[in-house]
Short mmCIF file of N, CA, C and O in Angstrom, two decimals:
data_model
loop_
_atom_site.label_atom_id
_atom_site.label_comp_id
_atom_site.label_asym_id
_atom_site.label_seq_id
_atom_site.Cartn_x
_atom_site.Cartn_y
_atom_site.Cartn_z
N UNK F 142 -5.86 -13.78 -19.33
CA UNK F 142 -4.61 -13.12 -18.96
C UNK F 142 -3.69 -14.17 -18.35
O UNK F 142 -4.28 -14.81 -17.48
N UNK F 143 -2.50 -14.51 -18.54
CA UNK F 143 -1.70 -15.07 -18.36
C UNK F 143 -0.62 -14.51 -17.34
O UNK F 143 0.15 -13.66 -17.79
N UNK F 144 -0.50 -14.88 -16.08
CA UNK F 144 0.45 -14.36 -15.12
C UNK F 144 1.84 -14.56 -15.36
O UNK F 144 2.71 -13.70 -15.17
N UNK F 145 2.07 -15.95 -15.84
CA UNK F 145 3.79 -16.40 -16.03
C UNK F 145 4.07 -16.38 -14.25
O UNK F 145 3.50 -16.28 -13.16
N UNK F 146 5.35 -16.55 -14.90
CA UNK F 146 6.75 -16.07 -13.40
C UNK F 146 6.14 -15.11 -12.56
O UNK F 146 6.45 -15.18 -11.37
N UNK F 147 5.31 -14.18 -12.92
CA UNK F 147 5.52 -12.80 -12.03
C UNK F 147 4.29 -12.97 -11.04
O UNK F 147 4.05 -12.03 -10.28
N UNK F 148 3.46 -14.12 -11.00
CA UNK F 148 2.66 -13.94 -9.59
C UNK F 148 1.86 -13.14 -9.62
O UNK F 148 1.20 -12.97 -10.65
N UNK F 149 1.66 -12.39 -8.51
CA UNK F 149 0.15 -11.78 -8.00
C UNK F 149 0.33 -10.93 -7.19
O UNK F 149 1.47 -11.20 -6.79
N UNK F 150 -0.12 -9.77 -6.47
CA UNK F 150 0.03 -9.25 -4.91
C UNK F 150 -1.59 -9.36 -4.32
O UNK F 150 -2.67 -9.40 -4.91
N UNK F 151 -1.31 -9.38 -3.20
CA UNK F 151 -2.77 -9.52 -2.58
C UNK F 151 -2.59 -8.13 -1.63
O UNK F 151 -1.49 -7.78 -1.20
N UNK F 152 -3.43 -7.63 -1.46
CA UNK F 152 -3.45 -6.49 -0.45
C UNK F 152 -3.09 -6.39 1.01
O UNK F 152 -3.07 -5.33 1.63
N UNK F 153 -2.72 -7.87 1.64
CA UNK F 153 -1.52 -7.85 2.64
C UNK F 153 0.09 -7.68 1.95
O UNK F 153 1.08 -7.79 2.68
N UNK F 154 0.18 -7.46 0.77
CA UNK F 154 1.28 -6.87 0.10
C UNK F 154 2.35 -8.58 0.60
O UNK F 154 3.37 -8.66 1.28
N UNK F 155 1.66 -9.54 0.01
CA UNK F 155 2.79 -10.76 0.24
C UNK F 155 2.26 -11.28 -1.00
O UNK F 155 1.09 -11.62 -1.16
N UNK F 156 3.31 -11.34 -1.99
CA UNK F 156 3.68 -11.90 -3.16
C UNK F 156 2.91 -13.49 -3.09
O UNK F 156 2.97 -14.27 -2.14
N UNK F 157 2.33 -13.64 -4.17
CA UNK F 157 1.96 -14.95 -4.35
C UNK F 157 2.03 -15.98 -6.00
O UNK F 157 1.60 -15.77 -7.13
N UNK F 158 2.37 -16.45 -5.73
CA UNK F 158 2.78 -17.68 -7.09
C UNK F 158 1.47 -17.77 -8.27
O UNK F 158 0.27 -18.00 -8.18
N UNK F 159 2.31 -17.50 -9.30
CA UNK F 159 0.82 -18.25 -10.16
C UNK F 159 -0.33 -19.03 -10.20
O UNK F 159 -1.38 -18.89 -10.83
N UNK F 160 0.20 -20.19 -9.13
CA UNK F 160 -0.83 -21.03 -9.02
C UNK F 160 -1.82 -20.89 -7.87
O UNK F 160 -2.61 -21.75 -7.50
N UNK F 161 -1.67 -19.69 -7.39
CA UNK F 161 -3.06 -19.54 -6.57
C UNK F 161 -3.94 -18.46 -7.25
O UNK F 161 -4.81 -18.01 -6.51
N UNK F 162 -3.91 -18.02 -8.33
CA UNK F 162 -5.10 -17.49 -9.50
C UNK F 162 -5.36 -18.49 -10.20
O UNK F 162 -4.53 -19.35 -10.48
N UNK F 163 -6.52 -18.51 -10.56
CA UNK F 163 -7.43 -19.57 -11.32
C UNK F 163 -7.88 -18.70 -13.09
O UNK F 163 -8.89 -18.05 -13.33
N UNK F 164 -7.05 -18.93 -13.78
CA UNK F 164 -6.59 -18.04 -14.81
C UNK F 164 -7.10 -17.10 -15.06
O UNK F 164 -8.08 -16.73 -15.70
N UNK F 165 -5.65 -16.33 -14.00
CA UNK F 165 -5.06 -14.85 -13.69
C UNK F 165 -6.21 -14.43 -13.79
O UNK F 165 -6.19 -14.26 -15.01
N UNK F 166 -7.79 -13.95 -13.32
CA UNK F 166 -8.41 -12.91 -13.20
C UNK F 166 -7.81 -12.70 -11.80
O UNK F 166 -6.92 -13.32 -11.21
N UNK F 167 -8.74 -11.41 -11.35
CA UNK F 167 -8.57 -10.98 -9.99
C UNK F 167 -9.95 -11.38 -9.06
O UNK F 167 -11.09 -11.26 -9.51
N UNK F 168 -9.64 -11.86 -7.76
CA UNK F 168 -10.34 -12.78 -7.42
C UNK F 168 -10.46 -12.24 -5.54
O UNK F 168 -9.68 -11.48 -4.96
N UNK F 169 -11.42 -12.79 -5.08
CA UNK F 169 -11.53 -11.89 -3.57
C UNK F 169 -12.51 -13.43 -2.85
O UNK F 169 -13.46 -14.19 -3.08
N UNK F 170 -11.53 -13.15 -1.97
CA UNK F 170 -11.41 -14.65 -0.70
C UNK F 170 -11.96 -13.89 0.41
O UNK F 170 -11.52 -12.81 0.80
N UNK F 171 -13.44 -14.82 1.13
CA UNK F 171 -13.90 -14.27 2.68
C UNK F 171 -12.91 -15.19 3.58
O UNK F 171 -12.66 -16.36 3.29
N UNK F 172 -12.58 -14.76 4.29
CA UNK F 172 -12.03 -15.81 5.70
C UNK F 172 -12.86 -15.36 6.81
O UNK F 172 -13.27 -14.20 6.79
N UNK F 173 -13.19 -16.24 7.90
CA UNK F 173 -14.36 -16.02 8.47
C UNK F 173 -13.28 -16.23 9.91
O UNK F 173 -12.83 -17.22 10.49
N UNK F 174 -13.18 -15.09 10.05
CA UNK F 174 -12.34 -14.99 12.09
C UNK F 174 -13.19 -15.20 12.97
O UNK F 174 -14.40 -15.39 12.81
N UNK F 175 -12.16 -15.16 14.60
CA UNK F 175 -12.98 -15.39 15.52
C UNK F 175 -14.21 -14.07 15.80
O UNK F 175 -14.37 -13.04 15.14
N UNK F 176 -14.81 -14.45 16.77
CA UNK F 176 -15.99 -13.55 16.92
C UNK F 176 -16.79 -13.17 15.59
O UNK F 176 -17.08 -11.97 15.60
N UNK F 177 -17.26 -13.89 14.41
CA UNK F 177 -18.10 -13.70 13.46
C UNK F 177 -17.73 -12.70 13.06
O UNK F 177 -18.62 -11.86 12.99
N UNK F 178 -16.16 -12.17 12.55
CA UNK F 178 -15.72 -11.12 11.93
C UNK F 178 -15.43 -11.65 10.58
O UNK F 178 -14.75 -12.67 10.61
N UNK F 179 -15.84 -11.14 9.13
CA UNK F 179 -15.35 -11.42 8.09
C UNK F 179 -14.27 -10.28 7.22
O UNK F 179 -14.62 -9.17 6.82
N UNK F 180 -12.84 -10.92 7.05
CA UNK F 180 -12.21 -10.44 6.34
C UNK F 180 -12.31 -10.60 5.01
O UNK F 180 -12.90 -11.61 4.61
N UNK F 181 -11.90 -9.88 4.26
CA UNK F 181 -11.29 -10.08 2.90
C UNK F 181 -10.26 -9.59 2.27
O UNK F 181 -9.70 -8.50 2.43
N UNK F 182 -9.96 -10.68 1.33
CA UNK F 182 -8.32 -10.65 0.71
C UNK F 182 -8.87 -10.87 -0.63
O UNK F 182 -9.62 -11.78 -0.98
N UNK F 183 -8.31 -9.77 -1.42
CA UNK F 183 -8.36 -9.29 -2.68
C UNK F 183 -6.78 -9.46 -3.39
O UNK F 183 -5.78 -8.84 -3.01
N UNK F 184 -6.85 -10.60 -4.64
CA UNK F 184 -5.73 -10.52 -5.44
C UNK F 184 -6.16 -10.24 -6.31
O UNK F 184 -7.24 -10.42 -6.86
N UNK F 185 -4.62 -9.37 -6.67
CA UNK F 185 -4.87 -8.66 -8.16
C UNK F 185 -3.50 -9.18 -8.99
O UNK F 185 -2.57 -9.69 -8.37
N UNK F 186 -3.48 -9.03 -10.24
CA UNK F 186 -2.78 -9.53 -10.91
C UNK F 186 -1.76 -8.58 -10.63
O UNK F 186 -1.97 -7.54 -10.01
N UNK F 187 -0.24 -9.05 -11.24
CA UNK F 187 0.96 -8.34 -10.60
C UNK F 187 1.22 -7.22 -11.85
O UNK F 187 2.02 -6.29 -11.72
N UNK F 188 0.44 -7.45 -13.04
CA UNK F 188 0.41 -6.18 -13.84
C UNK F 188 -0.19 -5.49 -13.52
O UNK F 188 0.35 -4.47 -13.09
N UNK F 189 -1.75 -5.55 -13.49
CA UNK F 189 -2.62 -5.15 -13.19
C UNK F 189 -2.29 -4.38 -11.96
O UNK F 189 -3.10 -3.48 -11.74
N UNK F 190 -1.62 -4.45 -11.37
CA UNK F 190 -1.45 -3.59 -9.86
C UNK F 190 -0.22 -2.59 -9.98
O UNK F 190 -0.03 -1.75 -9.11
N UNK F 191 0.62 -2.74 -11.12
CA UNK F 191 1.53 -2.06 -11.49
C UNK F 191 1.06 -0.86 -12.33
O UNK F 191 1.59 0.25 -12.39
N UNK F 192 -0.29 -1.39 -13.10
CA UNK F 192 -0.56 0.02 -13.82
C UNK F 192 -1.44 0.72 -13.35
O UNK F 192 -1.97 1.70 -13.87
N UNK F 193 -1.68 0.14 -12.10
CA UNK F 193 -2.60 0.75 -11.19
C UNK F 193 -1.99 1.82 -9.88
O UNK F 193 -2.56 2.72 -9.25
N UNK F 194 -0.65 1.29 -9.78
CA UNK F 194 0.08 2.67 -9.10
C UNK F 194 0.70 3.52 -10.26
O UNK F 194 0.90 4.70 -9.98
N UNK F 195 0.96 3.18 -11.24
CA UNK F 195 1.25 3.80 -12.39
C UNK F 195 0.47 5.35 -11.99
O UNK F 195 1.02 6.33 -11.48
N UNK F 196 -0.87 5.21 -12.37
CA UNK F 196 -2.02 5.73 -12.45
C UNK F 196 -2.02 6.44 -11.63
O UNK F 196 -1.98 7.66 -11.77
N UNK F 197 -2.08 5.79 -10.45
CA UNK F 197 -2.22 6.73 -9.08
C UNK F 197 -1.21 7.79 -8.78
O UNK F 197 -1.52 8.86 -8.26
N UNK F 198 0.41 7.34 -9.24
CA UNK F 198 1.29 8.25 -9.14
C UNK F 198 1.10 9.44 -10.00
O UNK F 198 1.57 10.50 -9.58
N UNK F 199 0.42 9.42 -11.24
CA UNK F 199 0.10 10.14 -12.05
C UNK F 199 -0.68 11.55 -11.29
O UNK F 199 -0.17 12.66 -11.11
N UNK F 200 -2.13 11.09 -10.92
CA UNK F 200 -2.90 11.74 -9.77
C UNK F 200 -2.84 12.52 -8.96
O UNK F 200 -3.51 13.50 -8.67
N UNK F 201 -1.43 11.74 -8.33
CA UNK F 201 -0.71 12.72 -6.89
C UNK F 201 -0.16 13.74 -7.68
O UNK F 201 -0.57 14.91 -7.65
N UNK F 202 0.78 13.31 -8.39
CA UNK F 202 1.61 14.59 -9.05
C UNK F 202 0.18 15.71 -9.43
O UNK F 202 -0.11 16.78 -8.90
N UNK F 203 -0.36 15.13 -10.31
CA UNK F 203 -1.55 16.09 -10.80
C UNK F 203 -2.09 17.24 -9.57
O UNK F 203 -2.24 18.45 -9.71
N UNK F 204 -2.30 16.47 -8.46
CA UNK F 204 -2.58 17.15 -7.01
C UNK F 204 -1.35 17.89 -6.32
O UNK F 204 -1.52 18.44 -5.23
N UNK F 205 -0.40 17.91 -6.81
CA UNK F 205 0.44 18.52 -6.75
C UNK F 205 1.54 17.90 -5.33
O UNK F 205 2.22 18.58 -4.56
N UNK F 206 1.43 16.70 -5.37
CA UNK F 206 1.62 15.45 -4.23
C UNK F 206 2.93 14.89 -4.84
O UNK F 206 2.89 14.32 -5.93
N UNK F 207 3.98 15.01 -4.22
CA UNK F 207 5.48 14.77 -4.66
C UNK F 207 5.85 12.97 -3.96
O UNK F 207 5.87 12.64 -2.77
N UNK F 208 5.98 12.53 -4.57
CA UNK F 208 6.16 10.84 -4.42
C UNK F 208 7.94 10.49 -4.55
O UNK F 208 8.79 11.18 -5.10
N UNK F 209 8.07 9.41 -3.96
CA UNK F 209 9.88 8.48 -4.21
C UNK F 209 9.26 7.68 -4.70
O UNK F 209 8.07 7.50 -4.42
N UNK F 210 10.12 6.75 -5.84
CA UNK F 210 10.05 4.88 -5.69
C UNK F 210 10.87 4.81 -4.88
O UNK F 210 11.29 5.91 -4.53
N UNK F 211 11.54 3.52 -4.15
CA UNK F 211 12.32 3.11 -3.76
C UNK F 211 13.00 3.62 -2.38
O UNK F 211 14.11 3.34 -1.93
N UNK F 212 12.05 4.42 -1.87
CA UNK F 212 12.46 5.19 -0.02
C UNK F 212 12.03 3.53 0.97
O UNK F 212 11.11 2.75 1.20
N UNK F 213 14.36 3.96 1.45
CA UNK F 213 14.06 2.47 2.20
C UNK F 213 13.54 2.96 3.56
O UNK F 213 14.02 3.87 4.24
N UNK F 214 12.18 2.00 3.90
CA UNK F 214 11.81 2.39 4.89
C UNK F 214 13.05 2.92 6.50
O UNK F 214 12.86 3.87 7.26
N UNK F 215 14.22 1.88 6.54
CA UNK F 215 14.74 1.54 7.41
C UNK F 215 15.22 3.18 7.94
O UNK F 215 15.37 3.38 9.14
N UNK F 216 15.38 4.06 7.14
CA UNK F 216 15.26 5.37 7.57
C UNK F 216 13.91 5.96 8.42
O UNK F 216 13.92 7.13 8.78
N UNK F 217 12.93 5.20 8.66
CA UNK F 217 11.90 5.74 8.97
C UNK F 217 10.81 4.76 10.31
O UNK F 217 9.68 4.86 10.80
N UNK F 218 11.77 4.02 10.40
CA UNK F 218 11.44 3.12 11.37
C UNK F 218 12.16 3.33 12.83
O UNK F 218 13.29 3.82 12.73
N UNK F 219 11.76 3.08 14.06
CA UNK F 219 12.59 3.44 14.83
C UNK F 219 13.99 2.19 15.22
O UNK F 219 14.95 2.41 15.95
N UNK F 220 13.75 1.11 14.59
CA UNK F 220 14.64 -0.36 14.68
C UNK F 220 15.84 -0.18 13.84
O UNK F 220 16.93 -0.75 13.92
N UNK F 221 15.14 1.32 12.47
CA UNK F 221 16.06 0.99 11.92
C UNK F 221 16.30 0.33 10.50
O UNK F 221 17.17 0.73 9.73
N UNK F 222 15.47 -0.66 10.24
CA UNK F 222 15.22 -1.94 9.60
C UNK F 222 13.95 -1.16 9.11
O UNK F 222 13.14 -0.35 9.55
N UNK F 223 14.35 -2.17 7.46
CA UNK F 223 13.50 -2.05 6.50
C UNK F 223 13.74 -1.51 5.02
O UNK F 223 14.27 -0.51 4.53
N UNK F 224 12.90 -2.96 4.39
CA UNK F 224 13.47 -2.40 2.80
C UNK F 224 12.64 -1.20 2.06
O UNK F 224 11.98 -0.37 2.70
N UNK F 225 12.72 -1.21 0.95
CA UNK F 225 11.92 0.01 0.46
C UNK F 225 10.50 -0.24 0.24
O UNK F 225 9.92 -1.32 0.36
N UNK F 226 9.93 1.04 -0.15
CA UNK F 226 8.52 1.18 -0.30
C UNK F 226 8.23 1.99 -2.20
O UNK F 226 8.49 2.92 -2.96
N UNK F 227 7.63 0.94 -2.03
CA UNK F 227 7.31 0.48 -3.90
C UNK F 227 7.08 2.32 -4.31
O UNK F 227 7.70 2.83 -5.24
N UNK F 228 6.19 3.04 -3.52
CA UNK F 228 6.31 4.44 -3.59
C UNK F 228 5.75 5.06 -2.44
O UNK F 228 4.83 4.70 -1.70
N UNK F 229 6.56 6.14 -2.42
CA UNK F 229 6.44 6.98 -0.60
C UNK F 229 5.76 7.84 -1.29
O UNK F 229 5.58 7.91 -2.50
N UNK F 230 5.25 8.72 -0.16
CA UNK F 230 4.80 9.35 0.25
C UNK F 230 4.87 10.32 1.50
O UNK F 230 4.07 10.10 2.41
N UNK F 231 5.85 11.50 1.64
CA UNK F 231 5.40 11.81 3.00
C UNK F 231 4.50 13.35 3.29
O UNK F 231 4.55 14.52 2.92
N UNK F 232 3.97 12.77 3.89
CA UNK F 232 2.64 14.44 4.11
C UNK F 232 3.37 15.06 5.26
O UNK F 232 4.16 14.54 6.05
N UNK F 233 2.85 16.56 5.16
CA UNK F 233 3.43 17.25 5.75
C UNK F 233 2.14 18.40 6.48
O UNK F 233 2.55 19.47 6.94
N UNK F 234 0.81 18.13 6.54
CA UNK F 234 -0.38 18.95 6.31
C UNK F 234 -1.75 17.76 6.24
O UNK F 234 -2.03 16.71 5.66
N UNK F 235 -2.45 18.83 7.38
CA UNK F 235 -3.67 17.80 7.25
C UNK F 235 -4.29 17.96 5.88
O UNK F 235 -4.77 17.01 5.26
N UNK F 236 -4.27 19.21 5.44
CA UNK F 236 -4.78 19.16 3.97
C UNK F 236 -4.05 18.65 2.64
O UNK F 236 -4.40 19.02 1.52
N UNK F 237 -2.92 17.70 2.91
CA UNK F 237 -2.07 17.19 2.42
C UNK F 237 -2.79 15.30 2.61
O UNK F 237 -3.02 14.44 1.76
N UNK F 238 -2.88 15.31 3.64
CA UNK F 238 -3.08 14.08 4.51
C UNK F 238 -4.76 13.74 3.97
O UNK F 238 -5.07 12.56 3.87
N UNK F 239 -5.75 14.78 3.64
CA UNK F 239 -7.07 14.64 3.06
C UNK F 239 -7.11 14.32 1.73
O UNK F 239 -7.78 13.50 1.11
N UNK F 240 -6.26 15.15 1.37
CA UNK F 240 -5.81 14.88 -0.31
C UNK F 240 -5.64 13.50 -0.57
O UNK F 240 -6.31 12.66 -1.16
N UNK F 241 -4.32 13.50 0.17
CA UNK F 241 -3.84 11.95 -0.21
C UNK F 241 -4.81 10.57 0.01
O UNK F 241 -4.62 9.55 -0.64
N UNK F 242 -5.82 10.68 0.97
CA UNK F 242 -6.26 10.10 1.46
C UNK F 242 -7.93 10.03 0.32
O UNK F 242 -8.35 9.00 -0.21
N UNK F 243 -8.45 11.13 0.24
CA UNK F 243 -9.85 11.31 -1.20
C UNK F 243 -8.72 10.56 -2.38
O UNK F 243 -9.02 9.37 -2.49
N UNK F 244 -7.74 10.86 -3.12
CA UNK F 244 -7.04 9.67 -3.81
C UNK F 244 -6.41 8.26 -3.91
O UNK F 244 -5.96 7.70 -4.91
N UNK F 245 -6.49 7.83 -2.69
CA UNK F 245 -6.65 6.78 -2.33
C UNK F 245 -7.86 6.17 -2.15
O UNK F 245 -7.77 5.01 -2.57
N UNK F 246 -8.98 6.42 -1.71
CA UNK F 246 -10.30 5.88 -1.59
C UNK F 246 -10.64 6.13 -3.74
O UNK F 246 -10.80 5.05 -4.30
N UNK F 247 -10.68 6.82 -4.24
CA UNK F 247 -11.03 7.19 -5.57
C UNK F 247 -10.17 6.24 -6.26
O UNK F 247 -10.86 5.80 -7.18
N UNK F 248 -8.90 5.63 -6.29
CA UNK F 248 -7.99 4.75 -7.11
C UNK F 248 -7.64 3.89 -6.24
O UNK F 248 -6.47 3.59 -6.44
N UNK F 249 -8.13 3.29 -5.27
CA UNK F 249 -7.89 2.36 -4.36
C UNK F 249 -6.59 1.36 -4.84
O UNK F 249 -6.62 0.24 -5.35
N UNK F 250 -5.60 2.10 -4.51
CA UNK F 250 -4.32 1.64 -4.57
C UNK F 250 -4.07 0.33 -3.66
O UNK F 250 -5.04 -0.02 -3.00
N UNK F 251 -2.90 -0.43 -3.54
CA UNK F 251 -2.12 -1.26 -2.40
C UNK F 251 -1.75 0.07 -0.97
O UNK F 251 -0.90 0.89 -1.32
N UNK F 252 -2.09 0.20 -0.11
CA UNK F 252 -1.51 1.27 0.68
C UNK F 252 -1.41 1.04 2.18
O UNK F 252 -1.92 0.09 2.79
N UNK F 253 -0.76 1.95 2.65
CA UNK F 253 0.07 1.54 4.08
C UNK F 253 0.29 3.15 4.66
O UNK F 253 0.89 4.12 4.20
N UNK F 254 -0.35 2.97 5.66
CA UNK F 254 0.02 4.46 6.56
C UNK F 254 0.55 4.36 7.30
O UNK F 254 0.32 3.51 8.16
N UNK F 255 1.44 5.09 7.35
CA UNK F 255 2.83 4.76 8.39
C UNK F 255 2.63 6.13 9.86
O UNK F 255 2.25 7.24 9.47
N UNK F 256 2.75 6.05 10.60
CA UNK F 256 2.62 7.05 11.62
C UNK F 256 4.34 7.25 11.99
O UNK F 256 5.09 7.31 11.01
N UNK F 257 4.92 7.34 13.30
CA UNK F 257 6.16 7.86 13.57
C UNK F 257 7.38 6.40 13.13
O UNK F 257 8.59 6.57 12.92
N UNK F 258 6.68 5.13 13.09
CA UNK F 258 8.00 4.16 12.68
C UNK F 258 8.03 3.48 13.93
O UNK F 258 8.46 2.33 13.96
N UNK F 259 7.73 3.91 14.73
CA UNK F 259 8.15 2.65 16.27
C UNK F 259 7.00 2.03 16.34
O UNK F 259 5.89 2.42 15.98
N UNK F 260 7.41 0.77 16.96
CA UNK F 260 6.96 -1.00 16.96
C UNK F 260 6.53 -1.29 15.78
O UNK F 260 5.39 -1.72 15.58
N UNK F 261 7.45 -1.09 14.78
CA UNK F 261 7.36 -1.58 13.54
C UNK F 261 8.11 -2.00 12.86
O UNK F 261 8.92 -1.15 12.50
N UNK F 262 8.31 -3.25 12.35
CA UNK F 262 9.18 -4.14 11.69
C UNK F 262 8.55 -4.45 10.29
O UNK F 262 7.63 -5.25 10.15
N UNK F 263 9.20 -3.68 9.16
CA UNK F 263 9.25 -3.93 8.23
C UNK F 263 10.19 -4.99 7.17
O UNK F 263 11.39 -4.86 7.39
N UNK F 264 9.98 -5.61 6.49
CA UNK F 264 10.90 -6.92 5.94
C UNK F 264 11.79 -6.29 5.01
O UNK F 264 11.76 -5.08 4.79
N UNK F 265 12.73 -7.23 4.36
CA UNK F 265 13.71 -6.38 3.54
C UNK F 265 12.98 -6.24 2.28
O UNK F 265 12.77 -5.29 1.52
N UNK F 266 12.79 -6.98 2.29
CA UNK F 266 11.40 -6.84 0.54
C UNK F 266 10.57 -5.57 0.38
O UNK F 266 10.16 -5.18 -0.71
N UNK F 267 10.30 -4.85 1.74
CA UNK F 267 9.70 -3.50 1.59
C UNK F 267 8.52 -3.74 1.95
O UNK F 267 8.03 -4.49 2.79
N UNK F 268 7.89 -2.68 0.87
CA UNK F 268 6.35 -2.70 1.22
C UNK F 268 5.96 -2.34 0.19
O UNK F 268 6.41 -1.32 -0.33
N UNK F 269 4.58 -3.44 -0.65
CA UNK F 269 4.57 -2.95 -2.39
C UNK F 269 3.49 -2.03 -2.09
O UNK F 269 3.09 -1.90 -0.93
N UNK F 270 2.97 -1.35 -3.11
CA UNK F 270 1.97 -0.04 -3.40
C UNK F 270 2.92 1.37 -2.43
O UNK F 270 4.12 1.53 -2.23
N UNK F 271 1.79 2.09 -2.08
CA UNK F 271 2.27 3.23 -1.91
C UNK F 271 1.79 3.21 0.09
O UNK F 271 0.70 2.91 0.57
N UNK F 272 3.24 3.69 0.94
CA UNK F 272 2.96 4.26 2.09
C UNK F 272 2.89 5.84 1.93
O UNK F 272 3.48 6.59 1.14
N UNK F 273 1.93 6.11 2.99
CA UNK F 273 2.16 7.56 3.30
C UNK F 273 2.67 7.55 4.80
O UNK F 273 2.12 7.14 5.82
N UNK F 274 3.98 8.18 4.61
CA UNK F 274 3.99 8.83 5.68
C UNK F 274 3.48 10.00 6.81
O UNK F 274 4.04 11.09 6.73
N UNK F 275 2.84 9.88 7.46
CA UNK F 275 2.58 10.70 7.92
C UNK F 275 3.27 11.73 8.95
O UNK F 275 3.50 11.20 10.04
N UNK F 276 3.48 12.51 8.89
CA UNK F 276 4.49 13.82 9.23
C UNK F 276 3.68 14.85 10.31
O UNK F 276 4.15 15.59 11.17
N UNK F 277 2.55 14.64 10.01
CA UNK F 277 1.30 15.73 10.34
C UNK F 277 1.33 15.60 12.18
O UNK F 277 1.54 14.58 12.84
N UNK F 278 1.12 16.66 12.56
CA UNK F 278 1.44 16.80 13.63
C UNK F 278 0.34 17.62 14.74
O UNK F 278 -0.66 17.78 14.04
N UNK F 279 0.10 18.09 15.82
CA UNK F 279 -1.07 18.27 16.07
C UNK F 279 -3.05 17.94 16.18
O UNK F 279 -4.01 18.60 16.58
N UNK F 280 -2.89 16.70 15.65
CA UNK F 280 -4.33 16.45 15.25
C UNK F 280 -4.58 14.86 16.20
O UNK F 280 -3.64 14.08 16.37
N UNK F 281 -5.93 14.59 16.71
CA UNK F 281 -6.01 12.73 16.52
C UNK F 281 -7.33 12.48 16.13
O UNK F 281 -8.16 13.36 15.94
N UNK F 282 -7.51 11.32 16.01
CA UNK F 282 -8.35 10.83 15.60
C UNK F 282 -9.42 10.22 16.98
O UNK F 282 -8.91 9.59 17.90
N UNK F 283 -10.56 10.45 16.94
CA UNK F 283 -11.73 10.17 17.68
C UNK F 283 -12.68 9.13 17.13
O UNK F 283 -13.01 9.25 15.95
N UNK F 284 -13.17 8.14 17.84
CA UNK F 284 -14.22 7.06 17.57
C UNK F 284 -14.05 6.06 17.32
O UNK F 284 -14.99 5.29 17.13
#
């Protein structure tokens, strides 16, 4: 597979150049942090990740899950600031919020959960794959 011009995304959603795939497969890097924590960074090809929200947008709708391209975050931030999001999402229901969430683990998209928008600085470039907003109200999380 041949990347050309169009690069790569890695799942910190920061664009990367042709020449860090070793011809264009998709490829997964350990980095070894402090305290003996291991991350990983997974690139995928920049098609390959396009027909892969393709897919996923497909899904939601199927689930009956209503999506934007192009919702600029900067509406949803409290700064203000921020470019768009490759595709939104906003939930409105924890059983909205489970949904979205069993389709995301099942098509393991690029993704980003957004809570209310404050202390968050988003770039003008956006945010590629899909955020969900979360809207849901009443509930937290324990553990």
């Amino acid at each position: 597979m041949s990347l050309g011009k169009k690069g790569a995304y890695c799942s910190s959603n920061r664009r990367l150049p042709p020449a860090h795939l070793r011809n264009g497969r998709v490829c997964t890097v350990s980095l070894i942090a402090l305290d003996d924590i291991t991350y990983s960074l997974t690139v995928v090809p920049y098609d390959a990740m396009k027909e892969q929200i393709r897919a996923f947008k497909k899904a939601l709708a199927a689930a009956g899950l209503t999506t934007k391209e192009g919702e600029l975050l900067s509406a949803h931030t409290t700064f203000g600031i921020g470019g768009p999001a490759e595709l939104y999402l906003r939930i409105s229901t924890e059983e909205e919020l489970q949904l979205a969430l069993a389709l995301v683990h099942e098509h393991s998209p690029p993704s980003f959960l957004l809570g209310g928008g404050s202390n968050l600085l988003v770039r003008d470039g956006g945010i590629s794959g899909l955020v969900i907003h979360d809207k849901t109200q009443g509930w937290s999380m324990q553990g």
